[in-house]
PDB file of C-alpha atoms in Angstrom:
ATOM      1  CA  MET A 241       3.213 -19.903  -7.670  1.00 97.00           C
ATOM      2  CA  LYS A 242       1.718 -17.245  -5.486  1.00 98.00           C
ATOM      3  CA  ILE A 243       2.043 -13.495  -6.542  1.00 98.00           C
ATOM      4  CA  LEU A 244       1.311 -10.484  -4.466  1.00 98.00           C
ATOM      5  CA  SER A 245       0.685  -7.294  -6.400  1.00 98.00           C
ATOM      6  CA  TYR A 246       0.714  -4.252  -4.118  1.00 98.00           C
ATOM      7  CA  ASN A 247       1.430  -0.585  -4.763  1.00 98.00           C
ATOM      8  CA  ILE A 248       3.084   0.312  -1.483  1.00 97.00           C
ATOM      9  CA  SER A 249       2.560   4.119  -1.639  1.00 96.00           C
ATOM     10  CA  GLN A 250       5.982   5.597  -0.748  1.00 92.00           C
ATOM     11  CA  PHE A 251       8.802   3.107   0.096  1.00 95.00           C
ATOM     12  CA  ASN A 252      10.245   2.468   3.571  1.00 95.00           C
ATOM     13  CA  GLN A 253      12.018  -0.555   4.827  1.00 97.00           C
ATOM     14  CA  ASP A 254       9.449  -1.337   7.350  1.00 97.00           C
ATOM     15  CA  LYS A 255       6.877  -1.689   4.759  1.00 97.00           C
ATOM     16  CA  ILE A 256       9.003  -4.232   2.817  1.00 97.00           C
ATOM     17  CA  ASP A 257       9.577  -6.253   6.075  1.00 97.00           C
ATOM     18  CA  LYS A 258       5.837  -6.303   6.500  1.00 97.00           C
ATOM     19  CA  ILE A 259       5.109  -7.211   2.978  1.00 97.00           C
ATOM     20  CA  LEU A 260       7.612 -10.125   2.985  1.00 97.00           C
ATOM     21  CA  GLU A 261       5.619 -11.628   5.914  1.00 97.00           C
ATOM     22  CA  PHE A 262       3.052 -12.732   3.322  1.00 96.00           C
ATOM     23  CA  ASN A 263       5.524 -15.233   2.198  1.00 92.00           C
ATOM     24  CA  THR A 264       4.456 -15.430  -1.427  1.00 97.00           C
ATOM     25  CA  ASP A 265       6.767 -16.459  -4.244  1.00 98.00           C
ATOM     26  CA  VAL A 266       6.813 -13.098  -6.075  1.00 98.00           C
ATOM     27  CA  PHE A 267       5.992  -9.552  -4.991  1.00 98.00           C
ATOM     28  CA  ILE A 268       5.143  -6.989  -7.642  1.00 98.00           C
ATOM     29  CA  LEU A 269       5.607  -3.642  -6.039  1.00 98.00           C
ATOM     30  CA  PRO A 270       4.837  -0.221  -7.699  1.00 98.00           C
ATOM     31  CA  GLU A 271       6.326   2.707  -5.788  1.00 97.00           C
ATOM     32  CA  MET A 272       9.325   0.695  -4.753  1.00 98.00           C
ATOM     33  CA  ALA A 273      12.789   2.066  -4.263  1.00 97.00           C
ATOM     34  CA  CYS A 274      15.904   0.944  -6.249  1.00 97.00           C
ATOM     35  CA  PRO A 275      17.883  -2.202  -4.973  1.00 96.00           C
ATOM     36  CA  SER A 276      20.548  -0.084  -3.269  1.00 96.00           C
ATOM     37  CA  MET A 277      18.042   1.449  -0.986  1.00 97.00           C
ATOM     38  CA  VAL A 278      16.466  -1.910   0.092  1.00 97.00           C
ATOM     39  CA  GLN A 279      17.559  -4.484   2.604  1.00 97.00           C
ATOM     40  CA  LEU A 280      16.349  -8.047   1.602  1.00 97.00           C
ATOM     41  CA  PRO A 281      16.795 -11.192   3.700  1.00 96.00           C
ATOM     42  CA  ASP A 282      18.760 -14.079   2.348  1.00 97.00           C
ATOM     43  CA  GLY A 283      16.765 -16.066  -0.098  1.00 97.00           C
ATOM     44  CA  TYR A 284      15.396 -13.098  -2.119  1.00 98.00           C
ATOM     45  CA  GLU A 285      16.312 -11.289  -5.241  1.00 97.00           C
ATOM     46  CA  MET A 286      15.045  -7.994  -6.824  1.00 98.00           C
ATOM     47  CA  VAL A 287      14.920  -6.214 -10.203  1.00 98.00           C
ATOM     48  CA  TRP A 288      13.725  -2.668 -10.603  1.00 97.00           C
ATOM     49  CA  THR A 289      12.925  -0.061 -13.329  1.00 96.00           C
ATOM     50  CA  GLY A 290      12.090   3.566 -13.154  1.00 94.00           C
ATOM     51  CA  ASP A 291      13.279   7.201 -13.294  1.00 92.00           C
ATOM     52  CA  VAL A 292      13.555   8.053  -9.628  1.00 93.00           C
ATOM     53  CA  ASP A 293      15.586   6.011  -7.180  1.00 95.00           C
ATOM     54  CA  TYR A 294      13.006   6.123  -4.454  1.00 96.00           C
ATOM     55  CA  LYS A 295       9.926   5.481  -6.535  1.00 96.00           C
ATOM     56  CA  GLY A 296       9.906   2.945  -9.399  1.00 97.00           C
ATOM     57  CA  LEU A 297       8.576  -0.558 -10.058  1.00 98.00           C
ATOM     58  CA  GLY A 298      10.237  -3.347  -8.289  1.00 98.00           C
ATOM     59  CA  VAL A 299       9.813  -7.090  -8.443  1.00 98.00           C
ATOM     60  CA  ILE A 300      11.061  -9.329  -5.597  1.00 98.00           C
ATOM     61  CA  TRP A 301      11.092 -13.030  -5.611  1.00 98.00           C
ATOM     62  CA  ASN A 302      12.037 -16.037  -3.579  1.00 97.00           C
ATOM     63  CA  THR A 303      15.183 -17.582  -5.054  1.00 97.00           C
ATOM     64  CA  GLY A 304      13.593 -20.934  -5.054  1.00 96.00           C
ATOM     65  CA  TRP A 305      12.160 -19.673  -8.361  1.00 97.00           C
ATOM     66  CA  LYS A 306      14.319 -18.593 -11.290  1.00 96.00           C
ATOM     67  CA  LEU A 307      12.904 -15.477 -12.842  1.00 97.00           C
ATOM     68  CA  ASP A 308      14.693 -14.053 -15.909  1.00 97.00           C
ATOM     69  CA  VAL A 309      14.241 -10.576 -17.650  1.00 98.00           C
ATOM     70  CA  PRO A 310      14.057 -11.553 -21.289  1.00 98.00           C
ATOM     71  CA  GLU A 311      16.270 -10.010 -24.007  1.00 97.00           C
ATOM     72  CA  TRP A 312      13.310  -8.343 -25.626  1.00 98.00           C
ATOM     73  CA  PHE A 313      12.445  -6.241 -22.437  1.00 97.00           C
ATOM     74  CA  ASN A 314      11.972  -2.608 -23.826  1.00 96.00           C
ATOM     75  CA  PRO A 315      13.360  -0.032 -21.334  1.00 93.00           C
ATOM     76  CA  ASN A 316      11.385   2.680 -22.967  1.00 92.00           C
ATOM     77  CA  HIS A 317       8.415   1.220 -21.223  1.00 93.00           C
ATOM     78  CA  ASN A 318      10.262   1.721 -18.042  1.00 89.00           C
ATOM     79  CA  TYR A 319       7.339   1.117 -15.554  1.00 97.00           C
ATOM     80  CA  PHE A 320       6.593  -2.241 -17.120  1.00 98.00           C
ATOM     81  CA  MET A 321       8.746  -5.274 -16.335  1.00 98.00           C
ATOM     82  CA  PRO A 322       8.404  -8.652 -18.186  1.00 98.00           C
ATOM     83  CA  LEU A 323       9.863 -11.716 -16.300  1.00 98.00           C
ATOM     84  CA  VAL A 324       9.782 -15.303 -17.452  1.00 98.00           C
ATOM     85  CA  VAL A 325       9.609 -18.118 -14.917  1.00 97.00           C
ATOM     86  CA  ASP A 326       9.206 -21.855 -15.797  1.00 95.00           C
ATOM     87  CA  GLY A 327       7.723 -20.966 -19.202  1.00 96.00           C
ATOM     88  CA  THR A 328       5.246 -18.302 -17.891  1.00 98.00           C
ATOM     89  CA  LEU A 329       5.331 -14.662 -18.562  1.00 98.00           C
ATOM     90  CA  ILE A 330       4.655 -12.153 -15.753  1.00 98.00           C
ATOM     91  CA  LEU A 331       4.264  -8.686 -17.061  1.00 98.00           C
ATOM     92  CA  ALA A 332       4.510  -6.278 -13.941  1.00 98.00           C
ATOM     93  CA  SER A 333       2.694  -3.098 -14.853  1.00 98.00           C
ATOM     94  CA  TRP A 334       2.489   0.441 -13.525  1.00 98.00           C
ATOM     95  CA  PRO A 335       1.719   3.036 -16.247  1.00 97.00           C
ATOM     96  CA  THR A 336       3.191   6.229 -14.958  1.00 96.00           C
ATOM     97  CA  ILE A 337       3.171   9.721 -16.353  1.00 93.00           C
ATOM     98  CA  THR A 338       6.621  11.240 -16.667  1.00 91.00           C
ATOM     99  CA  GLU A 339       8.294  14.247 -18.319  1.00 88.00           C
ATOM    100  CA  GLN A 340       9.144  11.987 -21.221  1.00 87.00           C
ATOM    101  CA  ASN A 341       5.606  10.820 -22.057  1.00 89.00           C
ATOM    102  CA  LYS A 342       3.347  13.794 -21.417  1.00 87.00           C
ATOM    103  CA  PRO A 343       0.712  14.556 -22.450  1.00 90.00           C
ATOM    104  CA  LYS A 344      -0.259  10.905 -22.684  1.00 93.00           C
ATOM    105  CA  LYS A 345      -2.846   9.600 -20.099  1.00 95.00           C
ATOM    106  CA  TYR A 346      -2.665   6.360 -18.227  1.00 96.00           C
ATOM    107  CA  PRO A 347      -4.793   4.220 -20.562  1.00 97.00           C
ATOM    108  CA  GLN A 348      -2.761   5.191 -23.519  1.00 96.00           C
ATOM    109  CA  ILE A 349       0.622   4.395 -21.587  1.00 97.00           C
ATOM    110  CA  MET A 350      -0.839   1.003 -20.637  1.00 98.00           C
ATOM    111  CA  MET A 351      -2.060   0.192 -24.151  1.00 97.00           C
ATOM    112  CA  GLU A 352       1.185   1.127 -25.768  1.00 97.00           C
ATOM    113  CA  ALA A 353       3.026  -1.305 -23.463  1.00 98.00           C
ATOM    114  CA  LEU A 354       0.589  -4.110 -24.165  1.00 98.00           C
ATOM    115  CA  GLU A 355       0.948  -3.571 -27.921  1.00 98.00           C
ATOM    116  CA  GLU A 356       4.754  -3.737 -27.543  1.00 97.00           C
ATOM    117  CA  TYR A 357       4.490  -6.975 -25.754  1.00 98.00           C
ATOM    118  CA  THR A 358       1.504  -8.693 -27.609  1.00 98.00           C
ATOM    119  CA  PRO A 359       3.830 -11.047 -29.600  1.00 98.00           C
ATOM    120  CA  TYR A 360       4.975 -12.500 -26.166  1.00 98.00           C
ATOM    121  CA  LEU A 361       1.614 -12.229 -24.589  1.00 98.00           C
ATOM    122  CA  THR A 362       0.221 -14.478 -27.325  1.00 98.00           C
ATOM    123  CA  GLU A 363       3.250 -16.782 -27.152  1.00 98.00           C
ATOM    124  CA  TYR A 364       3.363 -17.420 -23.342  1.00 98.00           C
ATOM    125  CA  PRO A 365       0.913 -18.385 -20.674  1.00 98.00           C
ATOM    126  CA  SER A 366       0.900 -15.068 -18.986  1.00 98.00           C
ATOM    127  CA  LEU A 367      -0.103 -12.964 -15.999  1.00 98.00           C
ATOM    128  CA  ILE A 368      -0.390  -9.225 -16.317  1.00 98.00           C
ATOM    129  CA  THR A 369      -0.821  -7.369 -12.958  1.00 98.00           C
ATOM    130  CA  GLY A 370      -0.113  -4.236 -11.052  1.00 98.00           C
ATOM    131  CA  ASP A 371      -1.512  -0.834 -10.374  1.00 98.00           C
ATOM    132  CA  MET A 372      -2.903   0.170 -13.758  1.00 98.00           C
ATOM    133  CA  ASN A 373      -3.972   3.560 -12.837  1.00 97.00           C
ATOM    134  CA  CYS A 374      -7.181   3.159 -14.958  1.00 98.00           C
ATOM    135  CA  TYR A 375     -10.841   3.045 -14.120  1.00 97.00           C
ATOM    136  CA  LYS A 376     -14.087   3.434 -15.883  1.00 95.00           C
ATOM    137  CA  GLY A 377     -15.111   7.120 -16.510  1.00 94.00           C
ATOM    138  CA  GLN A 378     -11.667   8.640 -15.724  1.00 95.00           C
ATOM    139  CA  SER A 379     -10.878  12.148 -17.145  1.00 89.00           C
ATOM    140  CA  GLY A 380      -9.003  11.973 -20.355  1.00 84.00           C
ATOM    141  CA  GLU A 381     -10.116   8.472 -21.397  1.00 90.00           C
ATOM    142  CA  THR A 382     -11.154   8.223 -25.179  1.00 93.00           C
ATOM    143  CA  LYS A 383     -12.728   5.549 -27.230  1.00 90.00           C
ATOM    144  CA  MET A 384      -9.160   4.422 -28.329  1.00 94.00           C
ATOM    145  CA  PHE A 385      -7.594   4.553 -24.861  1.00 97.00           C
ATOM    146  CA  SER A 386      -9.634   3.651 -21.840  1.00 97.00           C
ATOM    147  CA  ILE A 387      -9.822   0.681 -19.271  1.00 98.00           C
ATOM    148  CA  GLN A 388     -12.643  -0.465 -21.551  1.00 97.00           C
ATOM    149  CA  SER A 389     -10.407  -0.670 -24.565  1.00 98.00           C
ATOM    150  CA  ILE A 390      -7.685  -2.335 -22.566  1.00 98.00           C
ATOM    151  CA  PHE A 391     -10.390  -4.918 -21.492  1.00 98.00           C
ATOM    152  CA  ASP A 392     -11.490  -5.360 -25.059  1.00 98.00           C
ATOM    153  CA  TYR A 393      -8.016  -5.669 -26.380  1.00 98.00           C
ATOM    154  CA  LEU A 394      -6.937  -8.336 -23.808  1.00 98.00           C
ATOM    155  CA  LYS A 395     -10.096 -10.130 -24.311  1.00 98.00           C
ATOM    156  CA  GLY A 396      -9.259 -10.508 -27.975  1.00 98.00           C
ATOM    157  CA  LEU A 397      -6.048 -12.008 -26.904  1.00 98.00           C
ATOM    158  CA  GLY A 398      -7.849 -14.625 -24.768  1.00 98.00           C
ATOM    159  CA  TYR A 399      -7.280 -12.781 -21.409  1.00 98.00           C
ATOM    160  CA  VAL A 400      -9.712 -12.352 -18.586  1.00 98.00           C
ATOM    161  CA  SER A 401      -9.639 -10.071 -15.474  1.00 98.00           C
ATOM    162  CA  ALA A 402      -9.133 -12.505 -12.434  1.00 98.00           C
ATOM    163  CA  TYR A 403     -11.282 -10.180 -10.303  1.00 98.00           C
ATOM    164  CA  HIS A 404     -14.241  -9.785 -12.692  1.00 98.00           C
ATOM    165  CA  GLN A 405     -14.295 -13.486 -13.601  1.00 98.00           C
ATOM    166  CA  LYS A 406     -14.364 -14.508  -9.869  1.00 97.00           C
ATOM    167  CA  SER A 407     -16.880 -11.890  -8.814  1.00 98.00           C
ATOM    168  CA  GLY A 408     -19.066 -12.092 -11.845  1.00 98.00           C
ATOM    169  CA  GLU A 409     -19.134  -8.204 -11.708  1.00 98.00           C
ATOM    170  CA  ILE A 410     -18.783  -5.863 -14.682  1.00 97.00           C
ATOM    171  CA  LEU A 411     -16.178  -3.321 -15.396  1.00 98.00           C
ATOM    172  CA  GLY A 412     -17.073  -0.091 -13.761  1.00 97.00           C
ATOM    173  CA  ASN A 413     -19.552  -1.612 -11.292  1.00 97.00           C
ATOM    174  CA  GLU A 414     -17.132  -3.238  -8.808  1.00 98.00           C
ATOM    175  CA  SER A 415     -18.308  -3.836  -5.213  1.00 98.00           C
ATOM    176  CA  ALA A 416     -14.825  -3.712  -3.919  1.00 98.00           C
ATOM    177  CA  ALA A 417     -12.046  -0.900  -4.340  1.00 98.00           C
ATOM    178  CA  THR A 418      -8.290  -1.273  -4.694  1.00 98.00           C
ATOM    179  CA  TYR A 419      -7.490   2.384  -4.059  1.00 98.00           C
ATOM    180  CA  PHE A 420      -8.579   5.056  -1.626  1.00 98.00           C
ATOM    181  CA  HIS A 421      -7.765   8.480  -2.897  1.00 97.00           C
ATOM    182  CA  LEU A 422      -5.963  10.547  -0.211  1.00 96.00           C
ATOM    183  CA  PHE A 423      -6.536   7.646   2.218  1.00 97.00           C
ATOM    184  CA  LYS A 424     -10.272   8.534   2.253  1.00 97.00           C
ATOM    185  CA  GLU A 425     -12.805   5.715   2.569  1.00 96.00           C
ATOM    186  CA  ASN A 426     -15.206   7.826   0.694  1.00 97.00           C
ATOM    187  CA  SER A 427     -13.225   8.212  -2.346  1.00 97.00           C
ATOM    188  CA  PRO A 428     -12.706   4.585  -3.554  1.00 98.00           C
ATOM    189  CA  PHE A 429     -11.620   3.401  -6.962  1.00 98.00           C
ATOM    190  CA  PHE A 430     -10.799   0.086  -8.764  1.00 98.00           C
ATOM    191  CA  ILE A 431      -7.454   0.576 -10.570  1.00 98.00           C
ATOM    192  CA  ASP A 432      -5.429  -2.512  -9.697  1.00 98.00           C
ATOM    193  CA  TYR A 433      -6.011  -5.549 -11.960  1.00 98.00           C
ATOM    194  CA  ALA A 434      -4.722  -9.085 -12.721  1.00 98.00           C
ATOM    195  CA  PHE A 435      -5.265 -10.326 -16.437  1.00 98.00           C
ATOM    196  CA  THR A 436      -4.402 -13.862 -17.391  1.00 98.00           C
ATOM    197  CA  ASN A 437      -4.755 -16.350 -20.169  1.00 98.00           C
ATOM    198  CA  ILE A 438      -4.334 -19.314 -17.980  1.00 96.00           C
ATOM    199  CA  PRO A 439      -6.405 -20.757 -15.051  1.00 94.00           C
ATOM    200  CA  PHE A 440      -5.741 -19.254 -11.707  1.00 95.00           C
ATOM    201  CA  LYS A 441      -6.174 -21.170  -8.503  1.00 96.00           C
ATOM    202  CA  GLU A 442      -6.760 -18.109  -6.223  1.00 97.00           C
ATOM    203  CA  TYR A 443      -7.628 -14.476  -6.569  1.00 98.00           C
ATOM    204  CA  ARG A 444      -8.472 -12.117  -3.702  1.00 98.00           C
ATOM    205  CA  LEU A 445      -7.971  -8.544  -2.456  1.00 98.00           C
ATOM    206  CA  LEU A 446      -6.304  -8.120   0.990  1.00 98.00           C
ATOM    207  CA  PRO A 447      -7.924  -6.013   3.549  1.00 98.00           C
ATOM    208  CA  TRP A 448      -7.006  -2.299   3.399  1.00 98.00           C
ATOM    209  CA  ASP A 449      -3.905  -1.623   5.687  1.00 97.00           C
ATOM    210  CA  ARG A 450      -3.486   2.105   5.904  1.00 96.00           C
ATOM    211  CA  GLU A 451       0.072   1.620   7.555  1.00 95.00           C
ATOM    212  CA  ILE A 452       1.154   0.279   4.242  1.00 97.00           C
ATOM    213  CA  SER A 453      -0.702   2.102   1.573  1.00 98.00           C
ATOM    214  CA  ASP A 454      -3.733   3.744   0.055  1.00 98.00           C
ATOM    215  CA  HIS A 455      -4.105   0.718  -2.169  1.00 98.00           C
ATOM    216  CA  VAL A 456      -5.017  -2.801  -1.309  1.00 98.00           C
ATOM    217  CA  GLY A 457      -2.992  -5.816  -2.371  1.00 98.00           C
ATOM    218  CA  GLN A 458      -3.959  -8.580  -4.872  1.00 98.00           C
ATOM    219  CA  MET A 459      -3.150 -12.129  -4.015  1.00 98.00           C
ATOM    220  CA  ILE A 460      -2.974 -14.405  -6.901  1.00 98.00           C
ATOM    221  CA  GLU A 461      -2.101 -18.073  -7.325  1.00 98.00           C
ATOM    222  CA  ILE A 462      -1.431 -19.600 -10.744  1.00 96.00           C
TER     223      ILE A 462
END
């Protein structure tokens, strides 16, 4: 199964048409509009979660696969979407600050969702991926809630970061970036991740395409 995780930075239909040309099996898309605003070709389905119709977390997949939203999905974590396919759990993730969860910061929002789904992350072979809005040294991080604490927590559950395992680089010293703040090349950050407790066949970052996003896509094959 091939998965593309890609924050598309403000939805429009042209972007979705272009994204679908990658012809992967599953597309995890932060900043995605709700299904009523999206036109999908035959052979694709979509689920969505969020507070604002034009900007939530969407997952699109090829109907050759059967993805199910499990009954234990907790909508209180409304920018996280668990999906089960062929006995594998995919947790699409986009920690987002809303009026409801202020004054929490991104690492705390991410950690609380991980803790919620830990019973299932230990039960299933799993992939956790998306725009996690967390990087080493960001404002507001604490000893309890930071990208380092997230790494340590997931390591304790038997997970690795696909990028860091493949590259051999350490957290906070990445040679690549997944996000360019305000579309500026001189303002790079690494905030998109893929964590897994199963072997992955491929992990790569796509070239940056300004016409799609200020992020780059993550291509993952498990």
